[in-house]
Tab-separated table of C-alpha atoms in Angstrom:
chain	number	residue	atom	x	y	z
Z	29	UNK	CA	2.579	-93.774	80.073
Z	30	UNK	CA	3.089	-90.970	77.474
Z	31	UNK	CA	6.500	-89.795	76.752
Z	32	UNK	CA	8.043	-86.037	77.371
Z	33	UNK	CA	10.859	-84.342	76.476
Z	34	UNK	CA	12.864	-82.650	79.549
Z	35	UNK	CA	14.875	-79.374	79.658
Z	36	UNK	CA	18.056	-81.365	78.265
Z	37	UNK	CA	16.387	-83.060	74.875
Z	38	UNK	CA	15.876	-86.200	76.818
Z	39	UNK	CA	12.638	-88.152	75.846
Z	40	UNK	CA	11.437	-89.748	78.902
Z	41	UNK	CA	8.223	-91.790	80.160
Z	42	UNK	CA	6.064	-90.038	82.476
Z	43	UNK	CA	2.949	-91.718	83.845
Z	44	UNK	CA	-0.368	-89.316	83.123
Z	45	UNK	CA	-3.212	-89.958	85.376
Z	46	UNK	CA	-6.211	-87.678	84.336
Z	47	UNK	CA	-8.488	-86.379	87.290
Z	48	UNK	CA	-11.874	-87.658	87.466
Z	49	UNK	CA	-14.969	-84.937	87.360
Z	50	UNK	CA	-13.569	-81.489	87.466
Z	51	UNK	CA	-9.803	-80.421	87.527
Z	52	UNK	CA	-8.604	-79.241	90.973
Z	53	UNK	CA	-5.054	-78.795	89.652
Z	54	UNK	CA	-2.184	-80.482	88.870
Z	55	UNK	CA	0.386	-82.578	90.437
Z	56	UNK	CA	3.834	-84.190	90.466
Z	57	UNK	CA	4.272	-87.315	91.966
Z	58	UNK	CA	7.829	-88.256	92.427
Z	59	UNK	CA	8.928	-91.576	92.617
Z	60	UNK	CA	10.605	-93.589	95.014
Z	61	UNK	CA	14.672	-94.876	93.968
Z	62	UNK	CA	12.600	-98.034	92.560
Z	63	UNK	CA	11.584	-96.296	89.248
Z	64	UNK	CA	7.636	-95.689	88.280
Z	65	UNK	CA	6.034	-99.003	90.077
Z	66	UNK	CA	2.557	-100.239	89.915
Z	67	UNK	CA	2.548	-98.651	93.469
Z	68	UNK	CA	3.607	-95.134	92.174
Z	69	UNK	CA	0.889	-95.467	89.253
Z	70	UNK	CA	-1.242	-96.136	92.058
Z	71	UNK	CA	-1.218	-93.170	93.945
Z	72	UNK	CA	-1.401	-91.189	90.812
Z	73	UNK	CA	-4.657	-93.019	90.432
Z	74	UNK	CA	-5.839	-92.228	93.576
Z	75	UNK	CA	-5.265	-88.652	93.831
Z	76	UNK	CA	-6.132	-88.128	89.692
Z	77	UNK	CA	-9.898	-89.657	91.601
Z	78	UNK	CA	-9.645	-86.644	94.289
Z	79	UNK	CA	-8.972	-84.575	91.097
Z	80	UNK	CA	-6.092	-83.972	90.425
Z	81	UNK	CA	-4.304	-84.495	86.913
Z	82	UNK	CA	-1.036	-85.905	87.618
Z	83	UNK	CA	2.351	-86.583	86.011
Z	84	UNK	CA	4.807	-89.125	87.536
Z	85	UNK	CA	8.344	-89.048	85.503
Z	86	UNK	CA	10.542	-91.868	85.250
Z	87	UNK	CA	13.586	-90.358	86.554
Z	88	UNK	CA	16.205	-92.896	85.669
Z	89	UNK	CA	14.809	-93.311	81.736
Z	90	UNK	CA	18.292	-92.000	80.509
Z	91	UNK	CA	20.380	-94.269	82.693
Z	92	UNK	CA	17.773	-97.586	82.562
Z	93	UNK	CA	14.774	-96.843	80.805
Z	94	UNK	CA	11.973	-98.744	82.272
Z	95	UNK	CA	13.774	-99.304	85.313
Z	96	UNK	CA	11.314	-100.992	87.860
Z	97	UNK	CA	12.731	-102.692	90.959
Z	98	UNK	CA	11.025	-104.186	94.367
Z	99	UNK	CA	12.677	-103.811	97.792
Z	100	UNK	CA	15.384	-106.120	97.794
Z	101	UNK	CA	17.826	-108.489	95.929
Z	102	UNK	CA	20.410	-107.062	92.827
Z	103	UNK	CA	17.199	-104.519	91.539
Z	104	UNK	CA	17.315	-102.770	94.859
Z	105	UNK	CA	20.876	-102.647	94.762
Z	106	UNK	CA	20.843	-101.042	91.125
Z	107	UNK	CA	18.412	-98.705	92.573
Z	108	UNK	CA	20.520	-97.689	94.988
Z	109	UNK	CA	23.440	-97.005	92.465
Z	110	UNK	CA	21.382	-95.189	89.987
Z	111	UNK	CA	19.806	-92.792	92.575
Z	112	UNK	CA	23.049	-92.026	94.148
Z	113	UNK	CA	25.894	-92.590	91.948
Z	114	UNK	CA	24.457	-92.556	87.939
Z	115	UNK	CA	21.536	-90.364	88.485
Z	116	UNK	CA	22.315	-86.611	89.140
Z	117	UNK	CA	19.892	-85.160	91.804
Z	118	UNK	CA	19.392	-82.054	90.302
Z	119	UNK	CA	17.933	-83.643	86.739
Z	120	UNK	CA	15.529	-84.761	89.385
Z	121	UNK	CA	14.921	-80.937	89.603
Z	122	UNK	CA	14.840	-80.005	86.264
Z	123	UNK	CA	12.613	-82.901	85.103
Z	124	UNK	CA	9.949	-82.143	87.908
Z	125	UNK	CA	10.056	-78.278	87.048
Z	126	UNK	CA	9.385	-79.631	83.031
Z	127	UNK	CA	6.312	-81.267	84.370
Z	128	UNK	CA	5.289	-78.351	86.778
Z	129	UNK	CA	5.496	-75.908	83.762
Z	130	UNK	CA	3.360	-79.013	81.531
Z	131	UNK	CA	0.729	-78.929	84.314
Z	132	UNK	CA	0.470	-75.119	84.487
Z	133	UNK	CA	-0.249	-74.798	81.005
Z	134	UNK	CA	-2.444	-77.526	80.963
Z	135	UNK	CA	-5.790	-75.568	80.519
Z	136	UNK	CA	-7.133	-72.158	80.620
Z	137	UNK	CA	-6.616	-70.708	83.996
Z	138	UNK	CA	-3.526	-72.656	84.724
Z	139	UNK	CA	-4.757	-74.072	87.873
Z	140	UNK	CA	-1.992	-74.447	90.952
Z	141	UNK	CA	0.168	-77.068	90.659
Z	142	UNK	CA	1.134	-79.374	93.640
Z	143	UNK	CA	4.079	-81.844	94.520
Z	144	UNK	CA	4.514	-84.763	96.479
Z	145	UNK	CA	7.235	-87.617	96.544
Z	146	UNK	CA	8.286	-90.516	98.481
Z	147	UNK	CA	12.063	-91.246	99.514
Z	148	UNK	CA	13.873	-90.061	97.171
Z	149	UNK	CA	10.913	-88.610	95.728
Z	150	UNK	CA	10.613	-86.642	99.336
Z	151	UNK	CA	13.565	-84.985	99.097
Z	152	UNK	CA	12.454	-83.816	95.154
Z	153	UNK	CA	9.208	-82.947	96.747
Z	154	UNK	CA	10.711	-80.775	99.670
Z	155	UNK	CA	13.561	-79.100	97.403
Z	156	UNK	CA	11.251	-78.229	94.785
Z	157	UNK	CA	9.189	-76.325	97.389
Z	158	UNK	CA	12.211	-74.244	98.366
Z	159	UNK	CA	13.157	-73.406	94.554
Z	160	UNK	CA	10.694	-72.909	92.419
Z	161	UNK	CA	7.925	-70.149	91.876
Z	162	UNK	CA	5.269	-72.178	90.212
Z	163	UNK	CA	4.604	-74.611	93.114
Z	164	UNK	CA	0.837	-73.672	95.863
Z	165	UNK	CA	2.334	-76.497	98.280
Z	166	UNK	CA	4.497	-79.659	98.600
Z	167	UNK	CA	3.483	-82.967	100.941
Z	168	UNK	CA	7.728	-84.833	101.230
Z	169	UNK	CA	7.685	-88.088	102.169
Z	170	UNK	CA	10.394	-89.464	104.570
Z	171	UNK	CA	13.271	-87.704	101.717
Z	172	UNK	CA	16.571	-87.810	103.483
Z	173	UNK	CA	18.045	-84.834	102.380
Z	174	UNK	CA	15.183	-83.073	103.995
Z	175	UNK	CA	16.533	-83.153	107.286
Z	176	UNK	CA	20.494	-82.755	105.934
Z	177	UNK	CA	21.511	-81.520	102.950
Z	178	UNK	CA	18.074	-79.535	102.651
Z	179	UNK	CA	17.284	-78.244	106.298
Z	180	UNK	CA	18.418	-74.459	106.225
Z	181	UNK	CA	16.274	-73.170	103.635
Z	182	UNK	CA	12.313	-72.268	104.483
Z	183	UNK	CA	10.073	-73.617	101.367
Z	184	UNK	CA	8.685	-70.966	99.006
Z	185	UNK	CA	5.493	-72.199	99.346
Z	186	UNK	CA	3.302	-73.941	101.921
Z	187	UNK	CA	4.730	-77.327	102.338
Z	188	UNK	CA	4.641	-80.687	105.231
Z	189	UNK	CA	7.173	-82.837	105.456
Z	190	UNK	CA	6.416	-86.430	107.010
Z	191	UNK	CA	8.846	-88.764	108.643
Z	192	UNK	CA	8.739	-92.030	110.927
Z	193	UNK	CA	9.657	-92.156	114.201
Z	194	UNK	CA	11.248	-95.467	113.611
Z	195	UNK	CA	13.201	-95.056	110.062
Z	196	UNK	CA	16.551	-96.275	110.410
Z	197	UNK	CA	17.862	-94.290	107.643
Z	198	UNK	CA	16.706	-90.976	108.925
Z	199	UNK	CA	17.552	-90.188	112.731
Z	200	UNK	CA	15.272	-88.471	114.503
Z	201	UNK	CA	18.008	-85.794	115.451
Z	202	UNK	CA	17.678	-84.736	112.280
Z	203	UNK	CA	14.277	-84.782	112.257
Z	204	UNK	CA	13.654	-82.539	115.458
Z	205	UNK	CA	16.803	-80.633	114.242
Z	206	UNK	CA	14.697	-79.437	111.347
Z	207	UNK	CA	11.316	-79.089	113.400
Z	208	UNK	CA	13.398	-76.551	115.832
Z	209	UNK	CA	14.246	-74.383	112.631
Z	210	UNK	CA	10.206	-73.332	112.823
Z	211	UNK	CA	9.960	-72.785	109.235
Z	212	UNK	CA	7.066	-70.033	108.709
Z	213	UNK	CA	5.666	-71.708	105.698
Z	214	UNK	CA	6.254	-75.267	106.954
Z	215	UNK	CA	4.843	-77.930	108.850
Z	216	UNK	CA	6.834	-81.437	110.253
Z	217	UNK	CA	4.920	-84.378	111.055
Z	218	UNK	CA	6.442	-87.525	112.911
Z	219	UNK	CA	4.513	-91.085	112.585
Z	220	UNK	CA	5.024	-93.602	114.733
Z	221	UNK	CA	6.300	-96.024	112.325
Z	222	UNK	CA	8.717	-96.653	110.023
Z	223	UNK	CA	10.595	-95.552	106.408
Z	224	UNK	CA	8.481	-96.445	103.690
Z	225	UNK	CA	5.355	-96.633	105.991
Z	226	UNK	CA	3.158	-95.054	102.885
Z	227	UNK	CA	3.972	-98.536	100.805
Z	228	UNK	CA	1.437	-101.229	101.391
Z	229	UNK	CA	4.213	-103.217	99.540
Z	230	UNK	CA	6.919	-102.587	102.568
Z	231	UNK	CA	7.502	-104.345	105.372
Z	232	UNK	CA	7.154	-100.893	107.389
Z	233	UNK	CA	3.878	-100.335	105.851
Z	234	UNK	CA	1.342	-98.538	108.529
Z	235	UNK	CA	-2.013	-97.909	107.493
Z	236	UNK	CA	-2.931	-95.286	110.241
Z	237	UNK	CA	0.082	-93.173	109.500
Z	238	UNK	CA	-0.177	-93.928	105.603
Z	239	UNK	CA	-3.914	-92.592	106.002
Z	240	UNK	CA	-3.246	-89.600	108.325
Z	241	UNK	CA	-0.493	-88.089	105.768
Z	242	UNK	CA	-2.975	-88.607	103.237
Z	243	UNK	CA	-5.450	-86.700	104.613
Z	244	UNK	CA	-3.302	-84.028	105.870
Z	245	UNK	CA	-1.523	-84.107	101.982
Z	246	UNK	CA	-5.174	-83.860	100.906
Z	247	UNK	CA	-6.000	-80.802	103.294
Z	248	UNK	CA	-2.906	-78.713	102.269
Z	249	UNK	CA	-3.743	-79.214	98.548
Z	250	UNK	CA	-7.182	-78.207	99.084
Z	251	UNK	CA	-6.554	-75.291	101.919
Z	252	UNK	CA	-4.215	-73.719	98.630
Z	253	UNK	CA	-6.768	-73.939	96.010
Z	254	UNK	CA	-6.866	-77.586	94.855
């Protein structure tokens, strides 16, 4: 963990993964409502060994710093409140664009710089696509607001969006709602599982659709110059 300081003076952590051999680009991983977990820092692991240097920020530092939680009991329900009532969502923004513009500096040539997120992290992911210039493509993980709040707007750059079949908070209206608006510079993929199917720690965990939205996260990076 190394510690940055965001558009508002705020000194928060951010997990740093640095790629292994050389740098494809860079990378914002957005976390989930439970805070930077071991299973976050794991997928910054595994895409800093495809490459990619990678910056995961702890969203909720200001509110709880070092807020961790698992999936269920009073942390989950603290998670809950600080993603939707303590938390403003567009800090979220403003702290992902901080690390964008920290990746694009971060050597000679800039590199491009890439997003991804899970849950709440998804909807990050997919929202950052549609505002800001910096970004070669975003891979959103089952984000809510995606197929709400989020819908009308095409991304700015190349992005997928993936979603369960089976998620109970996301209805598949939604889902086939947004898939109808035919986006020109987006792709939606539907799994046949559940929310949280990425998480080998979840109960909805699926390994064939955890491992096809990897590889198809991987081939957008890499088809827009990572």
């Amino acid at each position: 963990m190394i510690r940055m300081t965001m558009d508002d003076g705020a000194e928060i952590a951010v997990y740093h993964a640095r790629p292994d051999g050389e740098r494809r680009g860079g990378l914002v991983l957005v976390q989930e409502i439970f805070g930077v977990t071991d299973h976050i820092r794991e997928m910054c692991d595994e895409f800093a060994a495809e490459g990619y240097e990678v910056l995961s920020p702890a969203l909720f530092d200001r509110e709880h710093p070092g807020f961790e939680s698992d999936y269920s009991g009073p942390q989950f329900q603290r998670a809950v409140q600080l993603a939707r009532e303590l938390h403003p969502f567009e800090q979220s923004l403003k702290d992902a664009q901080t690390c964008i513009d920290a990746l694009k500096g971060a050597n000679d040539s800039g590199g491009p710089v890439f997003i991804t997120g899970y849950c709440y992290g998804g909807s990050v992911a997919w929202r950052m696509a549609q505002i800001s210039p910096d970004l070669a493509a975003s891979s959103a993980y089952y984000g809510s607001l995606v197929p709400t709040m989020f819908k009308d707007e095409a991304p700015a750059c190349a992005a997928i969006a993936h979603f369960g079949r089976y998620d109970d908070g996301i209805p598949m209206e939604g889902v086939e709602a947004l898939i109808a608006k035919a986006h020109p510079t987006a792709q939606i993929f539907v799994y046949e599982a559940g929310h949280g199917f990425n998480s080998d720690r979840r109960k909805d965990y699926h390994e064939a659709s955890a491992t096809q939205a990897r590889e198809r996260t991987l081939m957008l990076f890499k088809a827009c110059g990572g």
